[in-house]
Amino acid sequence: MPEIELTFDGAPLPARPGQTVGAALTAAGVASWRTTAKKGRPRGLFCGIGVCFDCLITADGVPNQRACITPVRDGMVLETGSGESA
Ligand code: FES
């Protein structure tokens, strides 16, 4: 399956059509893409099914998107953020 390319904090991030943002980040070895608001602890995938909100990320300028259920799109711009969720 042909790869598509996203950017993650300005760096190229390869992905495959049909993947979620969380899957693409994990496949690239990225385990954390935000920190919690109160204690600055790293967060990434936890439940993987859209329930816990640990995986929030800014996608195409829209903050607080759940990476585990957001599908990748060619040219998508992903940015880390500080968390609104504990
Ligand atoms: S990992 Fe739980 S909502 Fe995304």
Tab-separated table of N, CA and C and ligand atoms in Angstrom:
chain	number	residue	atom	x	y	z
A	1	MET	N	0.854	-1.181	0.000
A	1	MET	CA	0.000	0.000	0.000
A	1	MET	C	0.898	1.242	0.000
A	2	PRO	N	0.650	2.209	-0.860
A	2	PRO	CA	1.520	3.383	-0.934
A	2	PRO	C	1.453	4.209	0.343
A	3	GLU	N	2.591	4.805	0.653
A	3	GLU	CA	2.631	5.640	1.842
A	3	GLU	C	2.181	7.051	1.530
A	4	ILE	N	1.686	7.713	2.515
A	4	ILE	CA	1.381	9.132	2.433
A	4	ILE	C	2.274	9.819	3.460
A	5	GLU	N	2.329	11.134	3.413
A	5	GLU	CA	3.221	11.822	4.336
A	5	GLU	C	2.502	12.935	5.082
A	6	LEU	N	2.718	12.936	6.370
A	6	LEU	CA	2.211	13.961	7.268
A	6	LEU	C	3.421	14.699	7.807
A	7	THR	N	3.198	15.750	8.561
A	7	THR	CA	4.301	16.325	9.323
A	7	THR	C	3.911	16.319	10.797
A	8	PHE	N	4.913	16.066	11.618
A	8	PHE	CA	4.724	16.047	13.068
A	8	PHE	C	5.742	17.011	13.671
A	9	ASP	N	5.279	18.101	14.186
A	9	ASP	CA	6.149	19.164	14.701
A	9	ASP	C	7.211	19.539	13.668
A	10	GLY	N	6.782	19.610	12.420
A	10	GLY	CA	7.646	20.055	11.333
A	10	GLY	C	8.468	18.971	10.671
A	11	ALA	N	8.491	17.768	11.246
A	11	ALA	CA	9.279	16.676	10.674
A	11	ALA	C	8.373	15.753	9.853
A	12	PRO	N	8.885	15.177	8.768
A	12	PRO	CA	8.079	14.248	7.972
A	12	PRO	C	7.678	13.026	8.791
A	13	LEU	N	6.445	12.584	8.589
A	13	LEU	CA	5.942	11.390	9.279
A	13	LEU	C	5.233	10.528	8.241
A	14	PRO	N	5.813	9.379	7.887
A	14	PRO	CA	5.148	8.509	6.911
A	14	PRO	C	3.952	7.821	7.535
A	15	ALA	N	2.945	7.555	6.717
A	15	ALA	CA	1.754	6.846	7.190
A	15	ALA	C	1.180	6.068	6.021
A	16	ARG	N	0.253	5.206	6.346
A	16	ARG	CA	-0.442	4.436	5.311
A	16	ARG	C	-1.912	4.823	5.328
A	17	PRO	N	-2.528	4.896	4.178
A	17	PRO	CA	-3.959	5.207	4.131
A	17	PRO	C	-4.734	4.229	5.010
A	18	GLY	N	-5.657	4.744	5.764
A	18	GLY	CA	-6.461	3.909	6.650
A	18	GLY	C	-5.955	3.879	8.075
A	19	GLN	N	-4.716	4.284	8.277
A	19	GLN	CA	-4.198	4.335	9.646
A	19	GLN	C	-4.833	5.487	10.405
A	20	THR	N	-4.798	5.374	11.714
A	20	THR	CA	-5.130	6.532	12.537
A	20	THR	C	-3.848	7.314	12.793
A	21	VAL	N	-4.019	8.542	13.236
A	21	VAL	CA	-2.868	9.368	13.603
A	21	VAL	C	-2.066	8.664	14.695
A	22	GLY	N	-2.734	8.106	15.671
A	22	GLY	CA	-2.050	7.413	16.756
A	22	GLY	C	-1.246	6.223	16.250
A	23	ALA	N	-1.783	5.489	15.313
A	23	ALA	CA	-1.071	4.338	14.752
A	23	ALA	C	0.161	4.797	13.983
A	24	ALA	N	0.022	5.873	13.215
A	24	ALA	CA	1.165	6.375	12.448
A	24	ALA	C	2.274	6.859	13.377
A	25	LEU	N	1.896	7.562	14.424
A	25	LEU	CA	2.904	8.046	15.374
A	25	LEU	C	3.586	6.873	16.074
A	26	THR	N	2.806	5.911	16.514
A	26	THR	CA	3.366	4.755	17.211
A	26	THR	C	4.290	3.962	16.288
A	27	ALA	N	3.879	3.772	15.039
A	27	ALA	CA	4.714	3.041	14.080
A	27	ALA	C	6.039	3.755	13.837
A	28	ALA	N	6.034	5.068	14.007
A	28	ALA	CA	7.267	5.845	13.814
A	28	ALA	C	8.091	5.926	15.107
A	29	GLY	N	7.629	5.269	16.158
A	29	GLY	CA	8.384	5.251	17.405
A	29	GLY	C	8.077	6.399	18.337
A	30	VAL	N	7.011	7.128	18.051
A	30	VAL	CA	6.624	8.245	18.922
A	30	VAL	C	5.617	7.724	19.941
A	31	ALA	N	5.956	7.792	21.213
A	31	ALA	CA	5.087	7.251	22.257
A	31	ALA	C	4.296	8.329	22.983
A	32	SER	N	4.723	9.562	22.877
A	32	SER	CA	4.079	10.648	23.608
A	32	SER	C	4.043	11.885	22.729
A	33	TRP	N	2.905	12.594	22.715
A	33	TRP	CA	2.807	13.814	21.897
A	33	TRP	C	2.082	14.944	22.602
A	34	ARG	N	1.905	14.827	23.873
A	34	ARG	CA	1.424	15.968	24.645
A	34	ARG	C	1.849	15.761	26.089
A	35	THR	N	1.690	16.804	26.902
A	35	THR	CA	1.945	16.680	28.326
A	35	THR	C	0.705	17.152	29.065
A	36	THR	N	0.541	16.632	30.265
A	36	THR	CA	-0.635	17.008	31.046
A	36	THR	C	-0.505	18.450	31.531
A	37	ALA	N	-1.659	19.082	31.716
A	37	ALA	CA	-1.688	20.496	32.067
A	37	ALA	C	-1.111	20.750	33.460
A	38	LYS	N	-1.435	19.887	34.419
A	38	LYS	CA	-1.038	20.159	35.800
A	38	LYS	C	0.393	19.745	36.108
A	39	LYS	N	0.783	18.561	35.684
A	39	LYS	CA	2.092	18.041	36.102
A	39	LYS	C	3.080	17.853	34.951
A	40	GLY	N	2.654	18.149	33.730
A	40	GLY	CA	3.563	18.057	32.601
A	40	GLY	C	3.991	16.640	32.264
A	41	ARG	N	3.153	15.678	32.604
A	41	ARG	CA	3.506	14.276	32.334
A	41	ARG	C	3.195	13.911	30.887
A	42	PRO	N	4.012	13.059	30.293
A	42	PRO	CA	3.815	12.699	28.883
A	42	PRO	C	2.585	11.820	28.685
A	43	ARG	N	1.911	12.043	27.565
A	43	ARG	CA	0.743	11.239	27.226
A	43	ARG	C	0.763	10.902	25.746
A	44	GLY	N	0.207	9.730	25.444
A	44	GLY	CA	0.055	9.259	24.065
A	44	GLY	C	-1.134	8.328	24.043
A	45	LEU	N	-1.008	7.196	23.368
A	45	LEU	CA	-2.115	6.241	23.341
A	45	LEU	C	-2.262	5.548	24.687
A	46	PHE	N	-3.499	5.371	25.122
A	46	PHE	CA	-3.768	4.579	26.324
A	46	PHE	C	-4.858	3.564	26.006
A	47	CYS	N	-6.091	4.026	25.859
A	47	CYS	CA	-7.165	3.064	25.569
A	47	CYS	C	-7.161	2.653	24.097
A	48	GLY	N	-6.835	3.576	23.236
A	48	GLY	CA	-6.810	3.278	21.804
A	48	GLY	C	-8.174	3.174	21.151
A	49	ILE	N	-9.230	3.517	21.866
A	49	ILE	CA	-10.579	3.379	21.298
A	49	ILE	C	-11.423	4.633	21.490
A	50	GLY	N	-10.797	5.763	21.776
A	50	GLY	CA	-11.552	7.012	21.830
A	50	GLY	C	-12.232	7.320	23.140
A	51	VAL	N	-11.878	6.624	24.199
A	51	VAL	CA	-12.584	6.798	25.473
A	51	VAL	C	-11.825	7.682	26.467
A	52	CYS	N	-10.510	7.544	26.578
A	52	CYS	CA	-9.782	8.156	27.690
A	52	CYS	C	-9.302	9.600	27.432
A	53	PHE	N	-9.190	10.007	26.204
A	53	PHE	CA	-8.728	11.348	25.820
A	53	PHE	C	-7.261	11.599	26.193
A	54	ASP	N	-6.484	10.566	26.449
A	54	ASP	CA	-5.059	10.754	26.721
A	54	ASP	C	-4.288	11.150	25.464
A	55	CYS	N	-4.806	10.827	24.307
A	55	CYS	CA	-4.049	10.938	23.052
A	55	CYS	C	-4.284	12.251	22.309
A	56	LEU	N	-4.771	13.269	22.980
A	56	LEU	CA	-5.113	14.521	22.303
A	56	LEU	C	-3.922	15.106	21.564
A	57	ILE	N	-4.203	15.615	20.377
A	57	ILE	CA	-3.175	16.195	19.520
A	57	ILE	C	-3.811	17.311	18.695
A	58	THR	N	-2.999	18.222	18.234
A	58	THR	CA	-3.492	19.252	17.316
A	58	THR	C	-3.272	18.760	15.889
A	59	ALA	N	-4.357	18.661	15.142
A	59	ALA	CA	-4.308	18.164	13.767
A	59	ALA	C	-4.864	19.231	12.835
A	60	ASP	N	-4.033	19.668	11.896
A	60	ASP	CA	-4.418	20.728	10.951
A	60	ASP	C	-4.945	21.965	11.679
A	61	GLY	N	-4.302	22.297	12.789
A	61	GLY	CA	-4.639	23.500	13.534
A	61	GLY	C	-5.818	23.363	14.470
A	62	VAL	N	-6.442	22.204	14.491
A	62	VAL	CA	-7.579	21.982	15.380
A	62	VAL	C	-7.085	21.245	16.622
A	63	PRO	N	-7.127	21.888	17.797
A	63	PRO	CA	-6.603	21.245	18.996
A	63	PRO	C	-7.535	20.150	19.530
A	64	ASN	N	-6.953	19.329	20.381
A	64	ASN	CA	-7.716	18.334	21.140
A	64	ASN	C	-8.437	17.305	20.276
A	65	GLN	N	-7.745	16.848	19.245
A	65	GLN	CA	-8.269	15.751	18.436
A	65	GLN	C	-7.736	14.443	19.007
A	66	ARG	N	-8.582	13.431	19.085
A	66	ARG	CA	-8.142	12.136	19.603
A	66	ARG	C	-7.373	11.389	18.509
A	67	ALA	N	-6.081	11.233	18.740
A	67	ALA	CA	-5.215	10.602	17.737
A	67	ALA	C	-5.633	9.167	17.437
A	68	CYS	N	-6.212	8.496	18.413
A	68	CYS	CA	-6.530	7.071	18.227
A	68	CYS	C	-7.713	6.838	17.309
A	69	ILE	N	-8.509	7.865	17.062
A	69	ILE	CA	-9.667	7.664	16.178
A	69	ILE	C	-9.668	8.646	15.009
A	70	THR	N	-8.618	9.437	14.881
A	70	THR	CA	-8.533	10.399	13.780
A	70	THR	C	-7.764	9.767	12.628
A	71	PRO	N	-8.395	9.611	11.473
A	71	PRO	CA	-7.688	9.009	10.339
A	71	PRO	C	-6.655	9.953	9.746
A	72	VAL	N	-5.566	9.376	9.239
A	72	VAL	CA	-4.533	10.192	8.592
A	72	VAL	C	-5.045	10.695	7.241
A	73	ARG	N	-4.448	11.782	6.808
A	73	ARG	CA	-4.763	12.368	5.506
A	73	ARG	C	-3.449	12.908	4.949
A	74	ASP	N	-3.229	12.707	3.654
A	74	ASP	CA	-1.986	13.167	3.060
A	74	ASP	C	-1.834	14.673	3.276
A	75	GLY	N	-0.675	15.069	3.743
A	75	GLY	CA	-0.394	16.478	3.983
A	75	GLY	C	-0.848	16.993	5.334
A	76	MET	N	-1.392	16.124	6.148
A	76	MET	CA	-1.879	16.529	7.472
A	76	MET	C	-0.734	17.092	8.313
A	77	VAL	N	-1.025	18.131	9.076
A	77	VAL	CA	-0.029	18.763	9.936
A	77	VAL	C	-0.391	18.473	11.390
A	78	LEU	N	0.512	17.771	12.068
A	78	LEU	CA	0.286	17.399	13.476
A	78	LEU	C	1.243	18.185	14.361
A	79	GLU	N	0.732	18.591	15.508
A	79	GLU	CA	1.550	19.355	16.458
A	79	GLU	C	1.311	18.849	17.865
A	80	THR	N	2.389	18.791	18.643
A	80	THR	CA	2.234	18.436	20.041
A	80	THR	C	1.528	19.583	20.769
A	81	GLY	N	1.050	19.278	21.940
A	81	GLY	CA	0.391	20.313	22.710
A	81	GLY	C	0.469	20.023	24.181
A	82	SER	N	0.041	20.961	24.971
A	82	SER	CA	-0.092	20.698	26.395
A	82	SER	C	-1.544	20.347	26.636
A	83	GLY	N	-1.742	19.422	27.527
A	83	GLY	CA	-3.037	18.781	27.639
A	83	GLY	C	-4.091	19.566	28.372
A	84	GLU	N	-5.295	19.411	27.899
A	84	GLU	CA	-6.443	19.951	28.587
A	84	GLU	C	-7.057	18.868	29.461
A	85	SER	N	-6.632	17.634	29.239
A	85	SER	CA	-7.115	16.505	30.011
A	85	SER	C	-6.050	16.162	31.049
A	86	ALA	N	-6.467	15.749	32.233
A	86	ALA	CA	-5.519	15.405	33.293
A	86	ALA	C	-4.726	14.211	32.871
B	1	FES	S1	-6.061	6.635	23.476
B	1	FES	FE1	-7.833	6.872	24.681
B	1	FES	S2	-9.002	8.345	23.581
B	1	FES	FE2	-7.295	7.986	22.331
